[in-house]
Tab-separated table of C-alpha atoms in Angstrom:
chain	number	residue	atom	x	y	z
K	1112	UNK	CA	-12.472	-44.768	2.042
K	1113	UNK	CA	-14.666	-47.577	0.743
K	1114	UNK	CA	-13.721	-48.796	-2.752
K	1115	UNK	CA	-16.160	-50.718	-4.709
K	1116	UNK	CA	-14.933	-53.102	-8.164
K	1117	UNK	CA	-17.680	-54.515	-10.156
K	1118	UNK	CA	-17.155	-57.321	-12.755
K	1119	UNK	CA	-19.282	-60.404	-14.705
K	1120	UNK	CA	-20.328	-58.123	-17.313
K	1121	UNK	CA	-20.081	-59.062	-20.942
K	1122	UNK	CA	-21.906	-59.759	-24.159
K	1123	UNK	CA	-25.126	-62.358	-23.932
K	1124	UNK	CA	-28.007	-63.497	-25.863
K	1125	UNK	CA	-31.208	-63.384	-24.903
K	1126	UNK	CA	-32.417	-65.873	-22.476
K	1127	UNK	CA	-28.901	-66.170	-20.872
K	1128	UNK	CA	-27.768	-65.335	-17.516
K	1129	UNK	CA	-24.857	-63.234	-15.959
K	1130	UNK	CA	-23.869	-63.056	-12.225
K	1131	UNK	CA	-22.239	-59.557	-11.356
K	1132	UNK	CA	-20.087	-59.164	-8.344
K	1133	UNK	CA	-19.333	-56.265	-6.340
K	1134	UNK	CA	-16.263	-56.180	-4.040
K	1135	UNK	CA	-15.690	-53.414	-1.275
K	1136	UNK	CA	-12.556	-53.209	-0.092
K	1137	UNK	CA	-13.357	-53.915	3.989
K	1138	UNK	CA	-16.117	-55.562	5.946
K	1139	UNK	CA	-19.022	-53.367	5.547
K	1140	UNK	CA	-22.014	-55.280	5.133
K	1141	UNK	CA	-23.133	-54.778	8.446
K	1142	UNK	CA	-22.834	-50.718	7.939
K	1143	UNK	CA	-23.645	-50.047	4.215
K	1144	UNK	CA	-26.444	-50.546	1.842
K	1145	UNK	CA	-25.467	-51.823	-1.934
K	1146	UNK	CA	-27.633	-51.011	-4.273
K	1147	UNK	CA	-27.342	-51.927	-8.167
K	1148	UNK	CA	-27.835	-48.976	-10.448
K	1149	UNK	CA	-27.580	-49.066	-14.666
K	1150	UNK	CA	-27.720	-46.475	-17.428
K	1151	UNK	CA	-28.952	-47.351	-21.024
K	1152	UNK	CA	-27.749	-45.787	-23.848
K	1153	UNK	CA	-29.855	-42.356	-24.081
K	1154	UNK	CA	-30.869	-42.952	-20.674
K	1155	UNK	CA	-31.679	-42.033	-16.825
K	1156	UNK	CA	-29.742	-43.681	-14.667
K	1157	UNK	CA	-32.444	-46.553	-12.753
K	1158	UNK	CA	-32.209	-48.099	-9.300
K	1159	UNK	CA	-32.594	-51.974	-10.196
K	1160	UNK	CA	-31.735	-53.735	-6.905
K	1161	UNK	CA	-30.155	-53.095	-3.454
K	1162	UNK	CA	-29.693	-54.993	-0.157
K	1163	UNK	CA	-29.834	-53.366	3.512
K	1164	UNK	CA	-27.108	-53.575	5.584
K	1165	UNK	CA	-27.539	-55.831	9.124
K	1166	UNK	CA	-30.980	-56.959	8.204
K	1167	UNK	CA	-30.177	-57.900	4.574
K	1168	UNK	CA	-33.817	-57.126	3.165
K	1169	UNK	CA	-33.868	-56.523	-0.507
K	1170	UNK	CA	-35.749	-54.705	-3.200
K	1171	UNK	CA	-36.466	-55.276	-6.589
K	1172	UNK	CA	-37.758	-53.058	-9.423
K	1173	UNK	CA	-40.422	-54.146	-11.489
K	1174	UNK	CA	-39.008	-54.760	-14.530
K	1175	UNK	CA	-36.568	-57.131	-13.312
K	1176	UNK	CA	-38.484	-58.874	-10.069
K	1177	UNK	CA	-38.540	-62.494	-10.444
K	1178	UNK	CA	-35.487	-62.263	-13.019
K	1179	UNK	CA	-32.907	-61.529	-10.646
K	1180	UNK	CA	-31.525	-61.915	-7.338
K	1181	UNK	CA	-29.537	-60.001	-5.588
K	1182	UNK	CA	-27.299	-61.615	-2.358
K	1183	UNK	CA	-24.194	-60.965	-0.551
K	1184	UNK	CA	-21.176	-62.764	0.730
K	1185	UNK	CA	-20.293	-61.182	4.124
K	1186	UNK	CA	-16.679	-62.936	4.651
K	1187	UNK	CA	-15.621	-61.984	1.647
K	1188	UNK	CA	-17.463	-58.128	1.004
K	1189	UNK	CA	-19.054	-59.123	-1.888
K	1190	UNK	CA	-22.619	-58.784	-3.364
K	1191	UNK	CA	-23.507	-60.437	-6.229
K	1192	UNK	CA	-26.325	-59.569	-8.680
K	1193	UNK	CA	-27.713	-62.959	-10.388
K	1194	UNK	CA	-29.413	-62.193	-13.514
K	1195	UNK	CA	-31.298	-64.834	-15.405
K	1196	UNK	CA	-33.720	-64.484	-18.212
K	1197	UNK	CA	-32.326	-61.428	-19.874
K	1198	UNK	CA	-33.869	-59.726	-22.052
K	1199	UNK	CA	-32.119	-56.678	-24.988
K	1200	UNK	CA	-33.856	-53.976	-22.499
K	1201	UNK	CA	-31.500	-54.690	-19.840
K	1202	UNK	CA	-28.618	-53.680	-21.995
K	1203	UNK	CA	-26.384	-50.755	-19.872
K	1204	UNK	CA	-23.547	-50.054	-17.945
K	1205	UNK	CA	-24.224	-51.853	-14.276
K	1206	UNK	CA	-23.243	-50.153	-11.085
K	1207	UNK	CA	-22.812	-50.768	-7.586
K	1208	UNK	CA	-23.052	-48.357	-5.176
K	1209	UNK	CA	-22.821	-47.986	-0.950
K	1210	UNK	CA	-24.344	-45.344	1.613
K	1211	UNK	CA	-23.622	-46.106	4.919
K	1212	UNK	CA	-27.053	-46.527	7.121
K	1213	UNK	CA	-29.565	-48.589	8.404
K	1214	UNK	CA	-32.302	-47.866	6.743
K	1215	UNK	CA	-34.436	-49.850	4.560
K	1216	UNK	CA	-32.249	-49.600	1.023
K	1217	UNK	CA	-34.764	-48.330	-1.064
K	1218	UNK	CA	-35.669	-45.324	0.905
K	1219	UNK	CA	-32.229	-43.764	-0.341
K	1220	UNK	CA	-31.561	-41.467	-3.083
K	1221	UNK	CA	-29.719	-42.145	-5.663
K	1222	UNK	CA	-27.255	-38.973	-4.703
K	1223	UNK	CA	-27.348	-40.671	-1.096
K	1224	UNK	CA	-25.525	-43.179	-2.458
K	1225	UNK	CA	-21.334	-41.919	-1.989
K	1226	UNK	CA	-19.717	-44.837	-3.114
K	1227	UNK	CA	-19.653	-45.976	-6.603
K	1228	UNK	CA	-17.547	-48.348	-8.634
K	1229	UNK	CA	-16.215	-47.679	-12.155
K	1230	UNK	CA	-19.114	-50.174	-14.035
K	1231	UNK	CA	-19.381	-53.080	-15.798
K	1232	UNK	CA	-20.930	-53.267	-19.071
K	1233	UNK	CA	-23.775	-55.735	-19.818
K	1234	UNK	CA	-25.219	-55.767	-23.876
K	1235	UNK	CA	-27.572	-58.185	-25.059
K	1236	UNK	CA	-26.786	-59.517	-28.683
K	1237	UNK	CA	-30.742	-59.081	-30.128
């Protein structure tokens, strides 16, 4: 059983920066895909980032390319989800999620993602 724990979330202005980390709970980066997921009040739940698993290529979506980065720390199961520049639309719950492939990370499904942690919340003071 994979078990994901997110945390870094908290209350920010504008402008500022969070890092979010995801911890699995064994050495699965070389399996899995992470992706990044977030629901906004009165909203879909969105894709915003993911990393593939042996190749590490990444995606981004638009409305947060070039605002944040998204890495991972193989030794110690951990991807982390920079954010810099933020802005009150990213307010939402963040999670992480896995599906075990190889696969380029976008070309899953949301629902193709089996693994999910509990969420961290992220609000922007505006």
């Amino acid at each position: 059983q994979v078990q994901l724990v997110e945390s870094g979330g908290g209350l920010v202005q504008p402008g500022g920066s969070l890092r979010l980390s995801c911890q699995a709970s064994g050495d699965i980066m070389d399996y899995y895909a992470i992706g990044w997921f977030r629901q906004a009040p009165g909203k879909e739940r969105e894709g915003v980032s993911c990393i593939s698993s042996s190749d590490a290529s990444t995606y981004y979506a638009d409305s947060v390319r070039g605002r944040f980065t998204i890495s991972r720390d193989d030794a110690a199961s951990t991807v982390y989800l920079q954010m810099n520049s933020l802005k009150p639309e990213d307010t939402a719950d963040y999670y992480c999620a896995a599906t075990r492939g190889a696969w380029y990370c976008r070309d899953y499904e949301i629902h193709e993602y089996t693994y999910w942690g509990q969420g961290t919340q992220v609000t922007l003071s505006s």
